């Protein structure tokens, strides 16, 4: 807390007794939403609170292909007309309708020109740009040529057989709006309108910091008491799936000072920090201590199962958001989907609303009123009515690797009978 | 054709008269499927034929995070047990069940050891690894200590209160199979099983070659007769959305020799080549000529609307697949989705089957028997029953940029009434 607002060049190791010197005006996080009767914060409240503390990244101009799948930060209106000028739809003669009405029998036939003089006509082919002044095209069959004059057999009205400038696309037509995702068709549209750069938000850069002195890299020989770090790999991949550019950093320590150094080093390239641990108390406490020394933190019990214990912080002078995930792999993954996914989307300026699919549960499900439960399930969308089966496995990572959806039982849902609908968050593209 | 099978260092300009010297054993494409009564190839036949000409890329070993979202090319079985050894579920005493049965009143209580000697017991805590020889745990309440001996109050059966080695995950359990996509949960599972590298297929490298001497880059000032190249940008983005690494190259020429040089230069980095043009006949013919000079080609009318004219080739000594897309943006995009998307998936070793969604059409649709029609539509999945509205716009690129799905009317479908179901290919993630 004491270091909040300092420049990064200042030593980040707190001096003894410094906390007593903090004055009353020291920064704090904005007021958090009220807790429920059990002292817990609702899931929706927690999501809203975290989103209120994080702003979308600054947009910048990117080439079209580089900006693919990013969120537009500007409205784009067409600066061109399609077609660019009035053109003829048929073979015939460009005419002024006013010249050929009434009892006019013929007009003078002249050669191609930029401008159609009164009482003249100019031969045109389908697709030709009309000379200025022309207000219609007389199809070939509607006239006859003789002695340098065009005899009018049938008249035409204003604009007939003319494709007007901008008829297909007019200057000023809104092509893309702020918030739209620049997909492949939108890129085609931009290019065809002559636009080669657009203002989009960059991919958020997420740093996953793995800590814990008993965690080793996969592939290492395990010694007594050690286990392989897997949460940080899973969460790094989940952040990538959410659209982030991801860096993974392993501290291999539960020393708060080492953690502080690593977090401080990573602030330069992080739009969001995520902490993963093995879930031992000493690992949790070390991260918690480092976070509160480097920034403003919010630790709260959320009315969610799994994933009750949630810690968020705004770290360093730049107030980089940081989430500490629980140590159990299932709790970590569910917490990521519930709370970190919306933050990554907010940073990218994209919609924070998940795709929700209604599926028929093949098994009965139960939950506790007042708590959101996120069960693991296997969704089957191959038939016209999607079904979902709960997955449960004593090995947390095996349970996760078998699931492809989270089953959401809201705070007001106590049970779902087999054959009833349950809301699902698909975890892979469907 | 004449150059097929040669080394790349050989001149690629065919010599005069060379064609007459080609012997009868010169390579040709395998026999194509038969045409229908109208001289056209069915869409399904064309897809199968192209897929039969393309093989998945060679797999290689990648780090877990690098391999995210790629297709596994090996089966992975667990090489570890979880837990790694037999452990106690409770506080109590490790015992041999054979030693405490019948009328045995007590066994000798000894200190912790790797191996449990006959007629002895060792105190254990919940989670402790059991000494070898122990076959059960006697919970604390089931015995009493006195004089260095453990009196048996209640007996236990074989394996009781023991979590067996591999009970949560046994050595040899299949974790991932060839063909599985390495998603975030699978990455977590791999890491937890100590696996840091996996054999996956790389992202296909797609080179989009834009040609046509009247096409200019977006952002350029247009001179008379020029238009902005947009197809190549749209198709490059579509290939990226299909999972490819994409390079875009603009030839700015309709000279077959220039095209041949560019295509030959790109073969080194291309797993697939895609040609886009503005659709002028001379552009089409230049690409067609270059393709047949550099490889074996298949030009056919496919029973599809739009996108009837399809040209495929296997180019150069390495037989790199190449698709020439039609020039009209709608035809090009639809052809990409119907024919190039499956090829990119095949190269990646991924499923070539699209997500198909049944949606209710808000408007009547009509088609021609014997022809597959791919209409552009706007899919709305916000309600429980998806609906789709046909999009039609005289400006091809505007039509595409407003659509988010293709409506598939198969060869046997002549009409769909408003309110009836139609099959859709969603174009964006849903």
Coordinates of C-alpha atoms in Angstrom, one line a residue, chain B:
Chain B
X1 CA 2.9 -29.3 -67.2
X2 CA 6.3 -29.8 -68.8
X3 CA 8.1 -28.6 -65.7
X4 CA 6.4 -30.9 -63.3
X5 CA 8.8 -32.9 -61.2
X6 CA 11.8 -30.8 -62.0
X7 CA 14.1 -29.2 -59.4
X8 CA 13.3 -25.6 -58.5
X9 CA 16.7 -24.4 -59.8
X10 CA 15.7 -25.3 -63.3
X11 CA 14.4 -22.4 -65.5
X12 CA 10.7 -22.2 -65.2
X13 CA 10.1 -20.7 -68.6
X14 CA 9.0 -23.5 -71.0
X15 CA 11.0 -23.9 -74.2
X16 CA 9.2 -23.7 -77.5
X17 CA 8.0 -27.1 -78.7
X18 CA 8.7 -28.7 -75.4
X19 CA 5.1 -29.8 -75.0
X20 CA 5.4 -32.1 -77.9
X21 CA 8.3 -33.9 -76.2
X22 CA 6.3 -34.8 -73.1
X23 CA 6.2 -38.6 -72.9
X24 CA 3.1 -40.6 -72.1
X25 CA 4.2 -41.3 -68.6
X26 CA 4.2 -37.6 -67.7
X27 CA 2.3 -37.1 -64.4
X28 CA -1.4 -36.3 -64.4
X29 CA -3.9 -35.6 -61.6
X30 CA -5.8 -38.7 -60.4
X31 CA -9.1 -39.4 -62.2
X32 CA -11.7 -36.9 -61.2
X33 CA -15.3 -37.8 -60.2
X34 CA -17.8 -38.1 -63.0
X35 CA -19.9 -35.0 -64.0
X36 CA -23.6 -34.7 -63.8
X37 CA -26.1 -34.4 -66.7
X38 CA -25.3 -30.7 -67.0
X39 CA -21.6 -31.3 -67.2
X40 CA -21.0 -30.1 -63.7
X41 CA -19.3 -31.7 -60.6
X42 CA -21.2 -31.9 -57.4
X43 CA -20.0 -29.8 -54.4
X44 CA -19.4 -32.8 -52.2
X45 CA -17.6 -34.6 -55.0
X46 CA -15.4 -31.5 -55.6
X47 CA -14.5 -31.2 -51.8
X48 CA -13.7 -35.0 -51.6
X49 CA -11.6 -34.8 -54.8
X50 CA -9.5 -31.8 -53.5
X51 CA -9.1 -33.4 -50.1
X52 CA -7.8 -36.6 -51.8
X53 CA -5.1 -34.5 -53.4
X54 CA -3.8 -32.9 -50.2
X55 CA -2.1 -34.5 -47.2
X56 CA -1.8 -33.3 -43.6
X57 CA 1.5 -31.5 -42.8
X58 CA 4.3 -33.3 -41.1
X59 CA 4.0 -33.1 -37.3
X60 CA 6.8 -31.8 -35.1
X61 CA 7.5 -31.5 -31.4
X62 CA 6.5 -28.2 -29.8
X63 CA 6.4 -26.7 -26.3
X64 CA 3.0 -26.9 -24.7
X65 CA 2.1 -23.2 -25.0
X66 CA 3.3 -23.0 -28.5
X67 CA 1.2 -26.0 -29.5
X68 CA -2.0 -24.5 -28.1
X69 CA -5.0 -25.1 -30.3
X70 CA -3.1 -27.4 -32.6
X71 CA -4.1 -30.9 -33.5
X72 CA -2.3 -33.8 -31.6
X73 CA -0.3 -36.2 -33.8
X74 CA 0.3 -38.8 -31.1
X75 CA -1.5 -40.6 -28.4
X76 CA -0.3 -39.6 -24.9
X77 CA -0.6 -42.0 -22.0
X78 CA 0.1 -41.1 -18.4
X79 CA 3.6 -42.0 -17.4
X80 CA 2.8 -41.2 -13.7
X81 CA 0.5 -42.5 -11.0
X82 CA -1.6 -40.0 -9.0
X83 CA -1.1 -40.4 -6.2
X84 CA 2.4 -41.7 -6.9
X85 CA 2.3 -44.2 -4.0
X86 CA -0.2 -45.8 -1.7
X87 CA -1.2 -43.1 0.9
X88 CA -3.3 -43.0 4.0
X89 CA -6.7 -41.4 3.9
X90 CA -6.8 -40.9 7.7
X91 CA -4.7 -40.5 10.8
X92 CA -4.0 -44.0 12.2
X93 CA -1.7 -47.0 11.8
X94 CA -0.3 -48.7 8.7
X95 CA -0.9 -52.4 9.2
X96 CA -0.9 -55.8 7.3
X97 CA -4.5 -57.0 7.4
X98 CA -3.3 -60.6 7.6
X99 CA -1.5 -59.8 10.9
X100 CA -4.6 -58.4 12.7
X101 CA -7.3 -60.8 11.8
X102 CA -8.8 -63.7 13.8
X103 CA -7.9 -63.7 17.5
X104 CA -4.8 -61.4 17.3
X105 CA -5.1 -58.9 20.1
X106 CA -2.1 -56.6 19.4
X107 CA 0.9 -56.0 17.1
X108 CA 4.2 -54.3 17.8
X109 CA 4.2 -50.5 17.3
X110 CA 7.4 -49.4 15.5
X111 CA 8.7 -46.1 14.1
X112 CA 8.4 -44.9 10.5
X113 CA 10.2 -47.0 8.0
X114 CA 10.2 -47.7 4.2
X115 CA 9.0 -51.3 4.9
X116 CA 6.5 -52.6 7.4
X117 CA 7.8 -55.8 9.0
X118 CA 5.3 -58.6 9.7
X119 CA 3.3 -58.3 13.0
X120 CA 4.1 -54.6 13.4
X121 CA 2.2 -51.3 12.9
X122 CA 3.5 -47.8 12.0
X123 CA 1.7 -44.6 13.0
X124 CA 0.6 -42.5 9.9
X125 CA -1.1 -39.2 9.2
X126 CA -3.7 -38.6 6.5
X127 CA -1.8 -38.2 3.2
X128 CA 1.3 -40.0 4.3
X129 CA 2.9 -42.5 2.0
X130 CA 2.4 -46.0 3.4
X131 CA 5.5 -48.2 4.0
X132 CA 5.8 -51.2 1.6
X133 CA 4.0 -54.2 2.9
X134 CA 1.1 -52.2 4.5
X135 CA -2.2 -53.4 3.2
X136 CA -4.6 -51.1 5.2
X137 CA -4.8 -48.3 7.6
X138 CA -6.3 -48.8 11.1
X139 CA -7.9 -45.4 12.0
X140 CA -6.7 -44.0 15.3
X141 CA -10.1 -44.8 17.0
X142 CA -9.8 -48.5 16.0
X143 CA -6.8 -49.2 18.2
X144 CA -5.2 -48.2 21.5
X145 CA -1.5 -47.9 22.3
X146 CA 0.1 -49.5 25.4
X147 CA 3.6 -50.6 26.2
X148 CA 4.9 -50.1 22.7
X149 CA 2.1 -52.3 21.3
X150 CA -1.1 -51.4 19.3
X151 CA -4.2 -53.2 20.7
X152 CA -6.7 -53.9 18.0
X153 CA -10.2 -52.7 18.9
X154 CA -11.8 -53.0 15.5
X155 CA -10.4 -54.8 12.4
X156 CA -10.2 -53.4 8.9
X157 CA -10.3 -55.1 5.5
X158 CA -7.6 -55.1 2.7
X159 CA -7.1 -51.7 1.3
X160 CA -9.4 -49.9 3.7
X161 CA -8.5 -46.2 4.4
X162 CA -5.8 -46.5 1.7
X163 CA -5.7 -44.3 -1.4
X164 CA -4.0 -46.7 -3.8
X165 CA -1.1 -45.6 -6.1
X166 CA -2.7 -44.5 -9.4
X167 CA -6.2 -44.4 -7.9
X168 CA -6.8 -40.9 -9.3
X169 CA -4.7 -41.4 -12.4
X170 CA -2.9 -44.7 -13.4
X171 CA 0.2 -45.1 -15.5
X172 CA -0.9 -46.0 -19.0
X173 CA -4.2 -44.1 -18.9
X174 CA -4.9 -42.5 -22.2
X175 CA -4.7 -38.7 -21.7
X176 CA -4.9 -37.4 -25.3
X177 CA -5.4 -39.1 -28.6
X178 CA -4.1 -38.4 -32.1
X179 CA -6.6 -35.9 -33.6
X180 CA -7.5 -34.2 -30.4
X181 CA -7.1 -30.4 -30.2
X182 CA -4.7 -29.3 -27.5
X183 CA -7.0 -26.9 -25.6
X184 CA -6.2 -25.1 -22.4
X185 CA -7.4 -27.9 -20.1
X186 CA -5.4 -30.5 -22.1
X187 CA -2.3 -28.3 -21.7
X188 CA -2.9 -28.3 -17.9
X189 CA -3.3 -32.1 -18.0
X190 CA -0.1 -32.5 -20.0
X191 CA 1.9 -30.3 -17.7
X192 CA 0.6 -32.1 -14.6
X193 CA 1.6 -35.4 -16.1
X194 CA 5.2 -34.0 -16.5
X195 CA 4.9 -33.6 -20.3
X196 CA 6.4 -30.4 -21.7
X197 CA 6.5 -31.1 -25.5
X198 CA 4.0 -32.7 -27.8
X199 CA 3.9 -33.8 -31.4
X200 CA 1.4 -31.5 -33.3
X201 CA 0.9 -30.4 -36.8
X202 CA 2.1 -26.8 -37.4
X203 CA -0.3 -24.1 -38.6
X204 CA -0.5 -24.3 -42.4
X205 CA 1.3 -21.4 -44.2
X206 CA -1.0 -19.9 -46.8
X207 CA 0.2 -17.5 -49.4
X208 CA -2.5 -15.3 -51.0
X209 CA -1.3 -14.1 -54.4
X210 CA -3.2 -11.1 -55.7
X211 CA -2.8 -10.4 -59.4
X212 CA -4.2 -8.0 -62.0
X213 CA -2.6 -4.9 -63.5
X214 CA -5.6 -2.7 -62.7
X215 CA -5.6 -3.5 -59.0
X216 CA -4.0 -1.1 -56.6
X217 CA -3.3 -1.2 -52.9
X218 CA -5.9 0.3 -50.6
X219 CA -5.0 3.9 -49.7
X220 CA -3.6 4.6 -53.2
X221 CA -5.0 7.3 -55.5
X222 CA -7.1 5.5 -58.1
X223 CA -6.5 6.4 -61.8
X224 CA -9.0 5.7 -64.5
X225 CA -9.9 2.0 -64.8
X226 CA -8.1 1.1 -61.6
X227 CA -9.8 -0.4 -58.6
X228 CA -8.7 -1.2 -55.0
X229 CA -7.6 -4.8 -54.3
X230 CA -10.0 -6.0 -51.6
X231 CA -10.4 -9.8 -52.4
X232 CA -6.9 -10.6 -51.3
X233 CA -7.2 -8.9 -48.0
X234 CA -10.6 -10.5 -47.3
X235 CA -9.3 -14.0 -48.3
X236 CA -6.1 -13.6 -46.3
X237 CA -8.1 -12.7 -43.2
X238 CA -10.5 -15.7 -43.9
X239 CA -7.5 -18.0 -44.1
X240 CA -6.2 -16.6 -40.8
X241 CA -9.6 -17.3 -39.3
X242 CA -9.3 -20.8 -40.5
X243 CA -6.2 -21.2 -38.5
X244 CA -3.4 -20.5 -41.1
X245 CA -0.4 -18.3 -40.9
X246 CA -0.9 -16.0 -43.9
X247 CA 1.2 -14.1 -46.3
X248 CA -0.2 -11.7 -48.9
X249 CA 1.7 -11.0 -52.0
X250 CA 0.5 -8.6 -54.7
X251 CA 1.8 -9.0 -58.2
X252 CA 0.1 -5.9 -59.8
X253 CA 0.3 -7.5 -63.2
X254 CA -1.6 -9.8 -65.5
X255 CA 1.5 -11.1 -67.2
X256 CA 1.8 -14.9 -66.9
X257 CA 5.6 -14.7 -66.7
X258 CA 5.4 -12.3 -63.7
X259 CA 2.8 -14.5 -62.1
X260 CA 5.0 -17.6 -62.7
X261 CA 8.0 -15.9 -61.1
X262 CA 5.9 -14.9 -58.0
X263 CA 4.3 -18.2 -57.6
X264 CA 7.7 -20.0 -57.9
X265 CA 9.2 -17.7 -55.4
X266 CA 6.4 -18.3 -52.9
X267 CA 6.5 -22.1 -53.2
X268 CA 9.3 -22.2 -50.6
X269 CA 7.1 -21.0 -47.8
X270 CA 3.6 -22.1 -49.0
X271 CA 1.7 -25.1 -47.8
X272 CA -1.2 -23.7 -49.9
X273 CA -1.4 -21.0 -52.5
X274 CA -4.6 -19.0 -53.2
X275 CA -5.0 -16.8 -56.2
X276 CA -7.3 -13.8 -56.1
X277 CA -8.0 -11.4 -59.0
X278 CA -10.5 -8.7 -59.9
X279 CA -12.3 -11.3 -62.1
X280 CA -11.4 -9.7 -65.5
X281 CA -11.0 -12.4 -68.1
X282 CA -7.4 -11.5 -68.8
X283 CA -6.5 -11.8 -65.1
X284 CA -8.2 -15.2 -64.9
X285 CA -6.5 -16.5 -68.0
X286 CA -3.1 -15.3 -66.9
X287 CA -3.4 -17.2 -63.6
X288 CA -4.8 -20.2 -65.3
X289 CA -1.9 -20.2 -67.8
X290 CA 0.7 -19.8 -65.1
X291 CA -0.8 -22.7 -63.0
X292 CA -0.9 -25.1 -65.9
X293 CA 2.7 -24.2 -66.9
X294 CA 3.9 -24.8 -63.3
X295 CA 1.9 -27.9 -62.4
X296 CA -1.1 -30.2 -62.9
X297 CA -4.5 -28.4 -62.9
X298 CA -8.2 -29.3 -62.6
X299 CA -10.6 -26.7 -64.0
X300 CA -14.2 -27.6 -63.7
X301 CA -17.7 -26.2 -63.4
X302 CA -19.0 -27.1 -60.0
X303 CA -22.8 -27.4 -59.4
X304 CA -22.7 -24.4 -57.0
X305 CA -24.1 -20.9 -57.0
X306 CA -22.2 -18.6 -56.7
X307 CA -18.7 -20.0 -57.4
X308 CA -19.3 -22.2 -60.4
X309 CA -15.9 -21.9 -62.0
X310 CA -13.2 -23.7 -59.9
X311 CA -9.5 -24.2 -60.7
X312 CA -7.2 -26.2 -58.6
X313 CA -3.6 -27.2 -59.1
X314 CA -0.6 -29.0 -57.7
X315 CA 2.2 -26.7 -58.3
X316 CA 6.0 -27.3 -58.7
X317 CA 8.1 -30.3 -57.8
X318 CA 6.7 -30.3 -54.3
X319 CA 3.1 -30.4 -55.6
X320 CA 2.0 -27.5 -53.5
X321 CA -1.8 -27.2 -53.7
X322 CA -3.1 -24.0 -55.3
X323 CA -6.7 -22.7 -55.6
X324 CA -7.7 -19.9 -58.0
X325 CA -10.7 -18.1 -56.6
X326 CA -13.3 -16.4 -58.8
X327 CA -13.0 -12.6 -59.1
X328 CA -16.4 -11.5 -57.8
X329 CA -16.0 -10.9 -54.0
X330 CA -19.1 -13.0 -53.1
X331 CA -18.1 -15.9 -55.4
X332 CA -14.5 -15.7 -54.0
X333 CA -15.6 -15.7 -50.4
X334 CA -18.2 -18.5 -50.9
X335 CA -15.7 -20.6 -52.8
X336 CA -13.1 -20.1 -50.0
X337 CA -15.6 -21.3 -47.4
X338 CA -16.7 -24.3 -49.5
X339 CA -13.4 -25.5 -50.8
X340 CA -10.4 -23.8 -49.3
X341 CA -11.5 -23.9 -45.7
X342 CA -11.6 -27.8 -45.8
X343 CA -8.1 -27.8 -47.4
X344 CA -6.6 -25.7 -44.7
X345 CA -8.2 -27.9 -42.0
X346 CA -6.9 -31.0 -43.9
X347 CA -3.3 -29.6 -43.9
X348 CA -3.6 -28.9 -40.1
X349 CA -4.9 -32.4 -39.5
X350 CA -8.1 -31.0 -38.1
X351 CA -11.7 -32.0 -38.8
X352 CA -12.9 -30.8 -42.2
X353 CA -16.5 -30.8 -41.1
X354 CA -18.0 -27.4 -40.5
X355 CA -20.3 -26.4 -37.7
X356 CA -23.8 -26.5 -39.2
X357 CA -26.6 -24.7 -37.4
X358 CA -30.3 -25.2 -38.2
X359 CA -32.0 -21.8 -38.2
X360 CA -35.5 -20.6 -39.1
X361 CA -35.5 -18.6 -42.2
X362 CA -37.4 -15.3 -41.9
X363 CA -37.9 -15.1 -45.6
X364 CA -38.8 -17.5 -48.4
X365 CA -35.8 -18.9 -50.3
X366 CA -35.6 -20.5 -53.7
X367 CA -33.0 -22.5 -55.5
X368 CA -32.5 -24.7 -58.5
X369 CA -32.6 -28.5 -58.2
X370 CA -29.2 -30.1 -58.8
X371 CA -27.3 -27.1 -57.7
X372 CA -26.0 -26.2 -54.2
X373 CA -26.8 -22.6 -53.4
X374 CA -24.9 -20.7 -50.7
X375 CA -26.9 -17.5 -49.9
X376 CA -25.6 -14.8 -47.6
X377 CA -27.5 -14.3 -44.4
X378 CA -27.7 -12.7 -40.9
X379 CA -27.9 -15.3 -38.2
X380 CA -29.4 -14.3 -34.8
X381 CA -28.6 -16.8 -32.0
X382 CA -29.7 -14.5 -29.2
X383 CA -33.0 -16.4 -28.7
X384 CA -33.3 -20.1 -27.9
X385 CA -34.3 -20.8 -31.5
X386 CA -31.8 -19.3 -34.0
X387 CA -33.2 -17.4 -36.9
X388 CA -31.6 -16.3 -40.1
X389 CA -32.5 -13.5 -42.6
X390 CA -31.2 -13.5 -46.2
X391 CA -28.9 -10.6 -47.0
X392 CA -28.9 -9.2 -50.5
X393 CA -27.1 -6.1 -51.7
X394 CA -26.2 -4.9 -55.2
X395 CA -22.7 -4.1 -53.8
X396 CA -21.0 -7.4 -53.3
X397 CA -18.7 -6.3 -50.6
X398 CA -21.5 -4.6 -48.7
X399 CA -23.5 -7.8 -48.9
X400 CA -20.6 -9.8 -47.5
X401 CA -19.9 -7.3 -44.7
X402 CA -23.5 -7.5 -43.6
X403 CA -23.7 -11.3 -43.5
X404 CA -22.5 -13.5 -40.7
X405 CA -23.6 -16.9 -42.1
X406 CA -24.0 -18.8 -45.4
X407 CA -27.4 -20.4 -45.9
X408 CA -26.9 -23.8 -47.5
X409 CA -29.6 -25.0 -49.9
X410 CA -28.4 -28.5 -51.0
X411 CA -28.8 -30.0 -54.5
X412 CA -32.2 -31.5 -53.6
X413 CA -33.7 -28.3 -52.0
X414 CA -35.7 -26.1 -54.3
X415 CA -37.4 -23.9 -51.8
X416 CA -37.6 -23.0 -48.1
X417 CA -40.7 -21.2 -46.9
X418 CA -40.5 -18.4 -44.4
X419 CA -40.6 -20.1 -40.9
X420 CA -39.0 -23.3 -42.2
X421 CA -35.5 -24.5 -41.2
X422 CA -32.4 -23.9 -43.3
X423 CA -28.9 -25.1 -42.7
X424 CA -26.4 -22.4 -41.9
X425 CA -22.6 -22.2 -41.8
X426 CA -21.8 -19.5 -39.1
X427 CA -18.9 -17.4 -40.3
X428 CA -17.8 -16.0 -36.9
X429 CA -17.4 -17.7 -33.5
X430 CA -20.7 -18.1 -31.8

